[in-house]
PDB file of C-alpha atoms in Angstrom:
ATOM      1  CA  MET X   1      27.784  -2.732  50.184  1.00  0.00           C
ATOM      2  CA  ASN X   2      27.489   1.011  49.593  1.00  0.00           C
ATOM      3  CA  THR X   3      25.501   0.663  46.371  1.00  0.00           C
ATOM      4  CA  PRO X   4      21.708   0.880  46.804  1.00  0.00           C
ATOM      5  CA  PRO X   5      19.725  -1.889  45.179  1.00  0.00           C
ATOM      6  CA  ASN X   6      18.630  -1.456  41.603  1.00  0.00           C
ATOM      7  CA  ALA X   7      15.038  -0.235  41.406  1.00  0.00           C
ATOM      8  CA  ALA X   8      14.351  -3.146  39.052  1.00  0.00           C
ATOM      9  CA  ASP X   9      15.444  -5.762  41.602  1.00  0.00           C
ATOM     10  CA  GLU X  10      12.642  -7.851  43.035  1.00  0.00           C
ATOM     11  CA  PRO X  11      12.153  -6.938  46.729  1.00  0.00           C
ATOM     12  CA  PRO X  12      11.513  -9.587  49.400  1.00  0.00           C
ATOM     13  CA  PRO X  13       7.854 -10.667  49.766  1.00  0.00           C
ATOM     14  CA  SER X  14       7.381  -8.559  52.922  1.00  0.00           C
ATOM     15  CA  VAL X  15       8.668  -5.374  51.224  1.00  0.00           C
ATOM     16  CA  ASP X  16       6.391  -3.126  49.199  1.00  0.00           C
ATOM     17  CA  LEU X  17       9.066  -0.736  47.943  1.00  0.00           C
ATOM     18  CA  VAL X  18      12.811  -0.074  48.181  1.00  0.00           C
ATOM     19  CA  ILE X  19      13.865   3.581  47.972  1.00  0.00           C
ATOM     20  CA  ALA X  20      17.370   4.775  47.142  1.00  0.00           C
ATOM     21  CA  PRO X  21      17.912   8.368  48.375  1.00  0.00           C
ATOM     22  CA  ARG X  22      18.629  11.285  46.049  1.00  0.00           C
ATOM     23  CA  PRO X  23      21.556  13.577  46.940  1.00  0.00           C
ATOM     24  CA  ARG X  24      20.780  17.253  47.528  1.00  0.00           C
ATOM     25  CA  ASP X  25      23.429  19.971  47.808  1.00  0.00           C
ATOM     26  CA  LEU X  26      22.549  22.495  50.499  1.00  0.00           C
ATOM     27  CA  GLY X  27      25.266  24.991  49.692  1.00  0.00           C
ATOM     28  CA  GLY X  28      28.313  22.752  50.026  1.00  0.00           C
ATOM     29  CA  PHE X  29      26.666  20.325  52.447  1.00  0.00           C
ATOM     30  CA  THR X  30      25.128  17.170  50.988  1.00  0.00           C
ATOM     31  CA  VAL X  31      22.041  15.421  52.295  1.00  0.00           C
ATOM     32  CA  ARG X  32      20.405  12.217  51.115  1.00  0.00           C
ATOM     33  CA  ARG X  33      16.666  12.704  50.587  1.00  0.00           C
ATOM     34  CA  VAL X  34      14.553   9.588  50.987  1.00  0.00           C
ATOM     35  CA  LEU X  35      11.029  10.965  51.545  1.00  0.00           C
ATOM     36  CA  PRO X  36       8.970  12.279  49.904  1.00  0.00           C
ATOM     37  CA  TYR X  37       9.363   9.904  46.976  1.00  0.00           C
ATOM     38  CA  ALA X  38       7.318   9.760  43.786  1.00  0.00           C
ATOM     39  CA  LYS X  39       5.882   6.340  44.639  1.00  0.00           C
ATOM     40  CA  ARG X  40       5.678   6.912  48.392  1.00  0.00           C
ATOM     41  CA  ARG X  41       4.885  10.343  49.805  1.00  0.00           C
ATOM     42  CA  LEU X  42       4.850   9.396  53.493  1.00  0.00           C
ATOM     43  CA  VAL X  43       5.146   6.548  56.007  1.00  0.00           C
ATOM     44  CA  GLY X  44       2.712   6.996  58.889  1.00  0.00           C
ATOM     45  CA  PRO X  45       2.992  10.717  59.737  1.00  0.00           C
ATOM     46  CA  PHE X  46       6.523  11.069  58.327  1.00  0.00           C
ATOM     47  CA  VAL X  47       6.465  13.147  55.140  1.00  0.00           C
ATOM     48  CA  PHE X  48      10.173  13.962  54.964  1.00  0.00           C
ATOM     49  CA  PHE X  49      13.326  11.956  55.659  1.00  0.00           C
ATOM     50  CA  ASP X  50      16.856  13.304  55.133  1.00  0.00           C
ATOM     51  CA  GLU X  51      20.207  11.875  56.104  1.00  0.00           C
ATOM     52  CA  MET X  52      22.653  14.729  56.799  1.00  0.00           C
ATOM     53  CA  GLY X  53      26.257  13.884  55.908  1.00  0.00           C
ATOM     54  CA  PRO X  54      28.461  12.274  57.026  1.00  0.00           C
ATOM     55  CA  ALA X  55      30.517  15.423  56.467  1.00  0.00           C
ATOM     56  CA  THR X  56      33.802  16.719  57.837  1.00  0.00           C
ATOM     57  CA  PHE X  57      34.320  20.443  58.410  1.00  0.00           C
ATOM     58  CA  ALA X  58      37.727  22.068  58.790  1.00  0.00           C
ATOM     59  CA  PRO X  59      38.246  24.581  61.624  1.00  0.00           C
ATOM     60  CA  GLY X  60      36.252  27.713  60.876  1.00  0.00           C
ATOM     61  CA  GLU X  61      33.729  25.914  58.673  1.00  0.00           C
ATOM     62  CA  GLY X  62      30.244  24.698  59.502  1.00  0.00           C
ATOM     63  CA  VAL X  63      26.548  24.610  58.671  1.00  0.00           C
ATOM     64  CA  ASP X  64      24.568  27.819  58.289  1.00  0.00           C
ATOM     65  CA  VAL X  65      20.906  27.182  57.564  1.00  0.00           C
ATOM     66  CA  ARG X  66      19.456  30.686  57.732  1.00  0.00           C
ATOM     67  CA  PRO X  67      16.053  31.366  59.314  1.00  0.00           C
ATOM     68  CA  HIS X  68      13.155  29.893  57.369  1.00  0.00           C
ATOM     69  CA  PRO X  69       9.467  29.218  58.133  1.00  0.00           C
ATOM     70  CA  HIS X  70       7.382  26.085  58.721  1.00  0.00           C
ATOM     71  CA  ILE X  71       3.687  25.304  59.124  1.00  0.00           C
ATOM     72  CA  GLY X  72       1.745  22.087  59.669  1.00  0.00           C
ATOM     73  CA  LEU X  73       4.665  19.844  60.641  1.00  0.00           C
ATOM     74  CA  ALA X  74       7.145  18.932  63.342  1.00  0.00           C
ATOM     75  CA  THR X  75      10.869  18.919  62.619  1.00  0.00           C
ATOM     76  CA  VAL X  76      12.621  15.942  64.235  1.00  0.00           C
ATOM     77  CA  THR X  77      16.418  16.203  64.499  1.00  0.00           C
ATOM     78  CA  TYR X  78      18.712  13.421  65.732  1.00  0.00           C
ATOM     79  CA  LEU X  79      22.524  13.317  65.416  1.00  0.00           C
ATOM     80  CA  PHE X  80      25.153  10.574  65.327  1.00  0.00           C
ATOM     81  CA  ASP X  81      28.126  12.965  65.180  1.00  0.00           C
ATOM     82  CA  GLY X  82      28.693  16.685  65.665  1.00  0.00           C
ATOM     83  CA  ALA X  83      26.435  19.435  66.974  1.00  0.00           C
ATOM     84  CA  LEU X  84      23.852  21.911  65.675  1.00  0.00           C
ATOM     85  CA  ARG X  85      22.505  25.059  67.283  1.00  0.00           C
ATOM     86  CA  HIS X  86      18.739  25.525  66.941  1.00  0.00           C
ATOM     87  CA  ARG X  87      17.220  29.000  67.408  1.00  0.00           C
ATOM     88  CA  ASP X  88      13.566  29.820  66.796  1.00  0.00           C
ATOM     89  CA  THR X  89      10.970  32.540  67.152  1.00  0.00           C
ATOM     90  CA  LEU X  90       9.726  30.998  70.392  1.00  0.00           C
ATOM     91  CA  GLY X  91      12.982  32.150  71.977  1.00  0.00           C
ATOM     92  CA  LYS X  92      14.467  28.647  72.126  1.00  0.00           C
ATOM     93  CA  ASP X  93      18.245  28.445  71.755  1.00  0.00           C
ATOM     94  CA  GLN X  94      19.426  24.845  71.995  1.00  0.00           C
ATOM     95  CA  ILE X  95      22.526  22.922  70.932  1.00  0.00           C
ATOM     96  CA  ILE X  96      21.769  19.335  69.991  1.00  0.00           C
ATOM     97  CA  ARG X  97      24.451  16.658  70.341  1.00  0.00           C
ATOM     98  CA  PRO X  98      24.622  12.951  69.402  1.00  0.00           C
ATOM     99  CA  GLY X  99      21.816  10.888  70.903  1.00  0.00           C
ATOM    100  CA  ASP X 100      19.669  13.913  71.794  1.00  0.00           C
ATOM    101  CA  LEU X 101      16.322  14.837  70.237  1.00  0.00           C
ATOM    102  CA  ASN X 102      15.092  18.232  69.038  1.00  0.00           C
ATOM    103  CA  TRP X 103      11.371  18.285  68.197  1.00  0.00           C
ATOM    104  CA  MET X 104       9.800  21.528  66.964  1.00  0.00           C
ATOM    105  CA  SER X 105       6.068  21.537  66.270  1.00  0.00           C
ATOM    106  CA  ALA X 106       5.392  24.386  63.842  1.00  0.00           C
ATOM    107  CA  GLY X 107       1.586  24.398  64.009  1.00  0.00           C
ATOM    108  CA  ARG X 108       0.258  27.640  62.548  1.00  0.00           C
ATOM    109  CA  GLY X 109       3.756  28.966  61.973  1.00  0.00           C
ATOM    110  CA  VAL X 110       7.276  29.334  63.330  1.00  0.00           C
ATOM    111  CA  ALA X 111      10.700  30.244  61.917  1.00  0.00           C
ATOM    112  CA  HIS X 112      14.040  28.781  62.959  1.00  0.00           C
ATOM    113  CA  SER X 113      17.705  28.554  62.025  1.00  0.00           C
ATOM    114  CA  GLU X 114      20.205  25.710  62.334  1.00  0.00           C
ATOM    115  CA  ARG X 115      23.881  26.592  62.516  1.00  0.00           C
ATOM    116  CA  THR X 116      27.159  25.250  63.811  1.00  0.00           C
ATOM    117  CA  ASP X 117      27.826  26.860  67.187  1.00  0.00           C
ATOM    118  CA  PRO X 118      31.010  28.985  67.473  1.00  0.00           C
ATOM    119  CA  GLU X 119      32.897  26.557  69.731  1.00  0.00           C
ATOM    120  CA  THR X 120      32.299  23.562  67.453  1.00  0.00           C
ATOM    121  CA  ARG X 121      33.051  25.628  64.352  1.00  0.00           C
ATOM    122  CA  ALA X 122      36.395  26.807  65.733  1.00  0.00           C
ATOM    123  CA  ALA X 123      37.557  23.272  66.504  1.00  0.00           C
ATOM    124  CA  GLY X 124      36.536  21.594  63.263  1.00  0.00           C
ATOM    125  CA  HIS X 125      34.117  18.704  63.415  1.00  0.00           C
ATOM    126  CA  LYS X 126      32.141  15.933  61.778  1.00  0.00           C
ATOM    127  CA  LEU X 127      28.392  16.088  61.265  1.00  0.00           C
ATOM    128  CA  HIS X 128      26.092  13.139  60.670  1.00  0.00           C
ATOM    129  CA  GLY X 129      22.435  12.733  61.526  1.00  0.00           C
ATOM    130  CA  LEU X 130      18.832  12.434  60.435  1.00  0.00           C
ATOM    131  CA  GLN X 131      16.163  15.063  60.040  1.00  0.00           C
ATOM    132  CA  LEU X 132      12.546  14.044  59.612  1.00  0.00           C
ATOM    133  CA  TRP X 133       9.294  15.943  59.348  1.00  0.00           C
ATOM    134  CA  ALA X 134       6.166  14.554  60.970  1.00  0.00           C
ATOM    135  CA  ALA X 135       2.949  15.971  59.552  1.00  0.00           C
ATOM    136  CA  LEU X 136       0.542  17.252  62.190  1.00  0.00           C
ATOM    137  CA  PRO X 137      -2.998  15.867  62.524  1.00  0.00           C
ATOM    138  CA  GLU X 138      -5.727  18.129  61.170  1.00  0.00           C
ATOM    139  CA  ALA X 139      -6.782  19.033  64.722  1.00  0.00           C
ATOM    140  CA  ASP X 140      -3.265  20.347  65.470  1.00  0.00           C
ATOM    141  CA  ALA X 141      -2.407  21.914  62.126  1.00  0.00           C
ATOM    142  CA  GLU X 142      -3.172  25.443  63.373  1.00  0.00           C
ATOM    143  CA  SER X 143      -2.065  24.908  66.959  1.00  0.00           C
ATOM    144  CA  ALA X 144       0.436  27.124  68.764  1.00  0.00           C
ATOM    145  CA  PRO X 145       4.035  26.167  67.929  1.00  0.00           C
ATOM    146  CA  TRP X 146       6.219  24.537  70.578  1.00  0.00           C
ATOM    147  CA  PHE X 147       9.707  23.097  70.983  1.00  0.00           C
ATOM    148  CA  GLU X 148      11.106  20.293  73.129  1.00  0.00           C
ATOM    149  CA  HIS X 149      14.679  19.104  73.635  1.00  0.00           C
ATOM    150  CA  HIS X 150      15.276  15.708  75.209  1.00  0.00           C
ATOM    151  CA  PRO X 151      18.837  14.643  76.065  1.00  0.00           C
ATOM    152  CA  LYS X 152      20.182  11.220  75.217  1.00  0.00           C
ATOM    153  CA  ASP X 153      19.731   9.836  78.725  1.00  0.00           C
ATOM    154  CA  ALA X 154      16.005  10.689  78.707  1.00  0.00           C
ATOM    155  CA  LEU X 155      15.233   8.552  75.644  1.00  0.00           C
ATOM    156  CA  PRO X 156      14.195   4.946  76.402  1.00  0.00           C
ATOM    157  CA  GLU X 157      16.435   2.102  75.285  1.00  0.00           C
ATOM    158  CA  ILE X 158      15.268  -1.285  74.062  1.00  0.00           C
ATOM    159  CA  GLU X 159      17.797  -4.125  74.369  1.00  0.00           C
ATOM    160  CA  THR X 160      17.499  -7.400  72.507  1.00  0.00           C
ATOM    161  CA  ASP X 161      20.060 -10.095  71.766  1.00  0.00           C
ATOM    162  CA  GLY X 162      22.948  -8.309  70.013  1.00  0.00           C
ATOM    163  CA  ALA X 163      21.023  -5.069  69.385  1.00  0.00           C
ATOM    164  CA  ARG X 164      20.248  -1.861  71.237  1.00  0.00           C
ATOM    165  CA  SER X 165      17.561   0.582  70.103  1.00  0.00           C
ATOM    166  CA  ARG X 166      16.958   4.159  71.253  1.00  0.00           C
ATOM    167  CA  LEU X 167      13.306   5.243  71.053  1.00  0.00           C
ATOM    168  CA  ILE X 168      13.271   8.797  69.722  1.00  0.00           C
ATOM    169  CA  ALA X 169       9.527   9.371  69.399  1.00  0.00           C
ATOM    170  CA  GLY X 170       6.251   7.564  69.926  1.00  0.00           C
ATOM    171  CA  THR X 171       5.630   4.114  71.376  1.00  0.00           C
ATOM    172  CA  ALA X 172       7.314   0.782  70.651  1.00  0.00           C
ATOM    173  CA  PHE X 173       7.841  -2.509  72.500  1.00  0.00           C
ATOM    174  CA  GLY X 174       6.129  -1.242  75.648  1.00  0.00           C
ATOM    175  CA  GLN X 175       8.280   1.910  75.855  1.00  0.00           C
ATOM    176  CA  VAL X 176       7.077   5.502  75.443  1.00  0.00           C
ATOM    177  CA  ALA X 177       9.347   8.349  74.378  1.00  0.00           C
ATOM    178  CA  PRO X 178       9.020  11.626  76.320  1.00  0.00           C
ATOM    179  CA  VAL X 179       8.290  13.914  73.368  1.00  0.00           C
ATOM    180  CA  ARG X 180       4.646  14.768  72.697  1.00  0.00           C
ATOM    181  CA  ALA X 181       4.297  12.860  69.428  1.00  0.00           C
ATOM    182  CA  THR X 182       0.713  12.471  68.238  1.00  0.00           C
ATOM    183  CA  GLY X 183      -1.118   9.374  67.120  1.00  0.00           C
ATOM    184  CA  ALA X 184       0.200   5.835  66.667  1.00  0.00           C
ATOM    185  CA  THR X 185       3.777   6.833  65.834  1.00  0.00           C
ATOM    186  CA  TYR X 186       7.185   5.297  66.392  1.00  0.00           C
ATOM    187  CA  TYR X 187      10.751   6.275  65.476  1.00  0.00           C
ATOM    188  CA  TYR X 188      13.848   4.560  66.839  1.00  0.00           C
ATOM    189  CA  VAL X 189      17.455   3.870  65.863  1.00  0.00           C
ATOM    190  CA  THR X 190      19.036   0.433  66.335  1.00  0.00           C
ATOM    191  CA  GLU X 191      22.725  -0.464  66.620  1.00  0.00           C
ATOM    192  CA  ALA X 192      22.972  -4.171  65.786  1.00  0.00           C
ATOM    193  CA  GLU X 193      25.888  -6.604  65.833  1.00  0.00           C
ATOM    194  CA  ALA X 194      26.545  -8.888  62.875  1.00  0.00           C
ATOM    195  CA  GLY X 195      23.665 -11.305  62.430  1.00  0.00           C
ATOM    196  CA  ALA X 196      21.560  -9.783  65.216  1.00  0.00           C
ATOM    197  CA  ALA X 197      17.834  -9.310  64.706  1.00  0.00           C
ATOM    198  CA  VAL X 198      16.647  -5.734  64.215  1.00  0.00           C
ATOM    199  CA  PRO X 199      13.316  -5.420  66.083  1.00  0.00           C
ATOM    200  CA  THR X 200      10.316  -4.455  63.980  1.00  0.00           C
ATOM    201  CA  PRO X 201       6.880  -3.619  65.467  1.00  0.00           C
ATOM    202  CA  ALA X 202       4.101  -5.888  64.303  1.00  0.00           C
ATOM    203  CA  ASP X 203       1.126  -3.651  65.054  1.00  0.00           C
ATOM    204  CA  ALA X 204       1.732  -0.490  62.965  1.00  0.00           C
ATOM    205  CA  ALA X 205      -0.105  -0.238  59.660  1.00  0.00           C
ATOM    206  CA  GLU X 206       2.771   1.556  57.899  1.00  0.00           C
ATOM    207  CA  ARG X 207       6.421   0.715  58.607  1.00  0.00           C
ATOM    208  CA  ALA X 208       9.807   1.330  57.052  1.00  0.00           C
ATOM    209  CA  ILE X 209      13.498   0.956  57.855  1.00  0.00           C
ATOM    210  CA  TYR X 210      16.481   2.941  56.586  1.00  0.00           C
ATOM    211  CA  VAL X 211      20.004   1.497  56.690  1.00  0.00           C
ATOM    212  CA  VAL X 212      22.255   4.320  57.888  1.00  0.00           C
ATOM    213  CA  ASP X 213      25.436   2.223  58.104  1.00  0.00           C
ATOM    214  CA  GLY X 214      26.243  -1.377  57.254  1.00  0.00           C
ATOM    215  CA  SER X 215      23.688  -3.653  55.654  1.00  0.00           C
ATOM    216  CA  VAL X 216      20.771  -5.855  56.619  1.00  0.00           C
ATOM    217  CA  THR X 217      18.900  -8.843  55.285  1.00  0.00           C
ATOM    218  CA  ILE X 218      15.116  -8.944  55.103  1.00  0.00           C
ATOM    219  CA  ASP X 219      13.803 -12.502  55.005  1.00  0.00           C
ATOM    220  CA  GLY X 220      17.281 -13.480  53.804  1.00  0.00           C
ATOM    221  CA  ALA X 221      17.477 -10.905  50.971  1.00  0.00           C
ATOM    222  CA  ALA X 222      20.114  -8.172  51.213  1.00  0.00           C
ATOM    223  CA  LEU X 223      19.247  -4.515  51.708  1.00  0.00           C
ATOM    224  CA  ALA X 224      22.231  -2.240  51.172  1.00  0.00           C
ATOM    225  CA  GLU X 225      23.481   0.741  53.130  1.00  0.00           C
ATOM    226  CA  LYS X 226      21.664   4.014  52.375  1.00  0.00           C
ATOM    227  CA  SER X 227      18.414   2.286  51.365  1.00  0.00           C
ATOM    228  CA  MET X 228      14.870   2.417  52.742  1.00  0.00           C
ATOM    229  CA  ALA X 229      12.550  -0.590  52.693  1.00  0.00           C
ATOM    230  CA  VAL X 230       8.833   0.113  53.091  1.00  0.00           C
ATOM    231  CA  PHE X 231       7.022  -2.957  54.404  1.00  0.00           C
ATOM    232  CA  LYS X 232       3.687  -4.275  53.235  1.00  0.00           C
ATOM    233  CA  THR X 233       0.769  -3.872  55.626  1.00  0.00           C
ATOM    234  CA  GLY X 234       0.495  -6.932  57.849  1.00  0.00           C
ATOM    235  CA  ALA X 235       3.885  -8.350  56.825  1.00  0.00           C
ATOM    236  CA  GLN X 236       6.095  -9.933  59.476  1.00  0.00           C
ATOM    237  CA  PRO X 237       9.596  -9.260  58.120  1.00  0.00           C
ATOM    238  CA  GLY X 238      12.667 -10.901  59.562  1.00  0.00           C
ATOM    239  CA  VAL X 239      15.350  -8.191  59.645  1.00  0.00           C
ATOM    240  CA  ARG X 240      18.964  -8.999  60.572  1.00  0.00           C
ATOM    241  CA  ALA X 241      22.205  -7.054  60.505  1.00  0.00           C
ATOM    242  CA  GLY X 242      24.743  -8.010  57.857  1.00  0.00           C
ATOM    243  CA  ALA X 243      28.284  -9.283  58.332  1.00  0.00           C
ATOM    244  CA  ASP X 244      29.627  -5.911  59.515  1.00  0.00           C
ATOM    245  CA  GLY X 245      26.672  -5.037  61.733  1.00  0.00           C
ATOM    246  CA  ALA X 246      24.250  -2.207  61.021  1.00  0.00           C
ATOM    247  CA  ARG X 247      22.789   1.057  62.218  1.00  0.00           C
ATOM    248  CA  VAL X 248      19.119   1.194  61.233  1.00  0.00           C
ATOM    249  CA  ALA X 249      16.415   3.856  61.618  1.00  0.00           C
ATOM    250  CA  SER X 250      12.864   2.504  61.950  1.00  0.00           C
ATOM    251  CA  ILE X 251       9.749   4.634  61.419  1.00  0.00           C
ATOM    252  CA  GLY X 252       6.053   3.982  61.251  1.00  0.00           C
ATOM    253  CA  GLY X 253       2.514   4.701  62.304  1.00  0.00           C
ATOM    254  CA  ASP X 254      -1.083   4.594  61.152  1.00  0.00           C
ATOM    255  CA  PRO X 255      -2.061   5.971  57.717  1.00  0.00           C
ATOM    256  CA  PHE X 256      -2.145   9.736  57.928  1.00  0.00           C
ATOM    257  CA  GLY X 257      -4.130  10.934  54.950  1.00  0.00           C
ATOM    258  CA  GLN X 258      -3.338  13.331  52.151  1.00  0.00           C
ATOM    259  CA  ARG X 259      -0.674  15.986  52.703  1.00  0.00           C
ATOM    260  CA  VAL X 260       0.851  18.477  50.287  1.00  0.00           C
ATOM    261  CA  ILE X 261       4.369  19.886  50.627  1.00  0.00           C
ATOM    262  CA  ASP X 262       5.472  23.232  49.236  1.00  0.00           C
ATOM    263  CA  TRP X 263       9.008  24.273  50.177  1.00  0.00           C
ATOM    264  CA  ASN X 264       9.039  24.182  54.023  1.00  0.00           C
ATOM    265  CA  PHE X 265       5.273  24.036  54.419  1.00  0.00           C
ATOM    266  CA  VAL X 266       2.944  21.056  54.898  1.00  0.00           C
ATOM    267  CA  ALA X 267      -0.852  21.221  54.682  1.00  0.00           C
ATOM    268  CA  SER X 268      -3.847  19.218  53.543  1.00  0.00           C
ATOM    269  CA  ASP X 269      -4.870  21.800  50.939  1.00  0.00           C
ATOM    270  CA  LYS X 270      -3.013  24.085  48.535  1.00  0.00           C
ATOM    271  CA  ALA X 271      -4.820  27.233  49.708  1.00  0.00           C
ATOM    272  CA  ARG X 272      -3.126  26.972  53.112  1.00  0.00           C
ATOM    273  CA  LEU X 273       0.226  26.599  51.412  1.00  0.00           C
ATOM    274  CA  GLU X 274      -0.386  29.716  49.352  1.00  0.00           C
ATOM    275  CA  LYS X 275      -1.251  31.658  52.499  1.00  0.00           C
ATOM    276  CA  ALA X 276       1.980  30.506  54.154  1.00  0.00           C
ATOM    277  CA  ARG X 277       3.989  31.661  51.152  1.00  0.00           C
ATOM    278  CA  ALA X 278       2.231  35.036  51.202  1.00  0.00           C
ATOM    279  CA  ASP X 279       2.814  35.375  54.952  1.00  0.00           C
ATOM    280  CA  TRP X 280       6.562  34.764  54.617  1.00  0.00           C
ATOM    281  CA  ARG X 281       6.806  37.278  51.786  1.00  0.00           C
ATOM    282  CA  ALA X 282       4.827  39.826  53.820  1.00  0.00           C
ATOM    283  CA  SER X 283       7.101  39.209  56.803  1.00  0.00           C
ATOM    284  CA  ILE X 284      10.150  40.032  54.713  1.00  0.00           C
ATOM    285  CA  ASP X 285       8.500  43.161  53.287  1.00  0.00           C
ATOM    286  CA  GLY X 286       7.366  44.238  56.761  1.00  0.00           C
ATOM    287  CA  GLY X 287      10.749  43.824  58.414  1.00  0.00           C
ATOM    288  CA  PHE X 288       9.711  40.771  60.448  1.00  0.00           C
ATOM    289  CA  ASP X 289       7.626  42.759  62.928  1.00  0.00           C
ATOM    290  CA  GLY X 290       5.850  39.607  64.115  1.00  0.00           C
ATOM    291  CA  THR X 291       2.573  40.196  62.287  1.00  0.00           C
ATOM    292  CA  TYR X 292       3.122  36.954  60.377  1.00  0.00           C
ATOM    293  CA  PHE X 293       6.581  35.518  61.034  1.00  0.00           C
ATOM    294  CA  ALA X 294       9.477  36.916  63.058  1.00  0.00           C
ATOM    295  CA  LEU X 295      13.199  36.146  63.111  1.00  0.00           C
ATOM    296  CA  PRO X 296      14.873  34.259  65.962  1.00  0.00           C
ATOM    297  CA  GLU X 297      16.653  36.530  68.395  1.00  0.00           C
ATOM    298  CA  GLY X 298      20.115  37.460  67.159  1.00  0.00           C
ATOM    299  CA  GLU X 299      19.405  36.599  63.517  1.00  0.00           C
ATOM    300  CA  ARG X 300      19.670  39.255  60.800  1.00  0.00           C
ATOM    301  CA  GLU X 301      19.194  37.207  57.637  1.00  0.00           C
ATOM    302  CA  TRP X 302      16.709  34.741  56.175  1.00  0.00           C
ATOM    303  CA  ILE X 303      16.000  32.374  53.290  1.00  0.00           C
ATOM    304  CA  PRO X 304      13.734  33.937  50.631  1.00  0.00           C
ATOM    305  CA  LEU X 305      10.917  32.056  48.968  1.00  0.00           C
ATOM    306  CA  PRO X 306      12.156  29.922  46.071  1.00  0.00           C
ATOM    307  CA  GLY X 307      12.083  32.071  42.964  1.00  0.00           C
ATOM    308  CA  ASP X 308      12.204  35.347  44.877  1.00  0.00           C
ATOM    309  CA  GLY X 309      16.013  35.523  44.802  1.00  0.00           C
TER     310      GLY X 309
END
């Protein structure tokens, strides 16, 4: 059940593509990268999809993602286990816990760090979650950055027979999430009992599911744990949890147009990416005086541009 399907396997008729994630080592902490993929760069506005962990940290150990910059995207963080402390140059200092949402819209530019908070680090802990990037519409690409945290209890729940879904962002099944997501977007996570139907919106042009735990069938064909299925436009897939139940992330939205990714930057043209790279380098050389990028309060280190050492 833990083995992703072979890329040569024939997908169900409603599925355009099955993606098996690629592992990435982030300094002793492994993530599974699903998007971007060579044959599928984005689904709706979502240009990046990582599963973090599951990982277990001994007392005194934890995650230390040093300050780094973003433009043209929103980071979307959701946890199943553990905790992460977000700090950014807007002055936001927020610990996210399972079921909560952190949404940071970078706009014209912001820097942030993600670390294990001291209390969690001292106790030892598990960490498991998803981090997505949503590309910003052209009209918002150079907007002022902002950050919102929404606790678990503020996120709408959708209950169907044998399944419960938490709407993290956007609109689905008559519910609207509180975060200011743009356009026709949806993102929710479903916990489904064995054999239960996993709800799938019928009206979004681009849709995909990712099996976090367990397995599902799509029109009777198996989709293994740690796999993403991208649906064909207009398809009406029948998705059901496998024999052990399933935890499934569902994403989608209208087609979003061309986007280019360079490191932590997203834009519709390469010139804007080059400017972002130059701005981060100038910030380092200038001691982070705020002319381009600054460091979050309390931070004294940063991630250099790839290749700069």
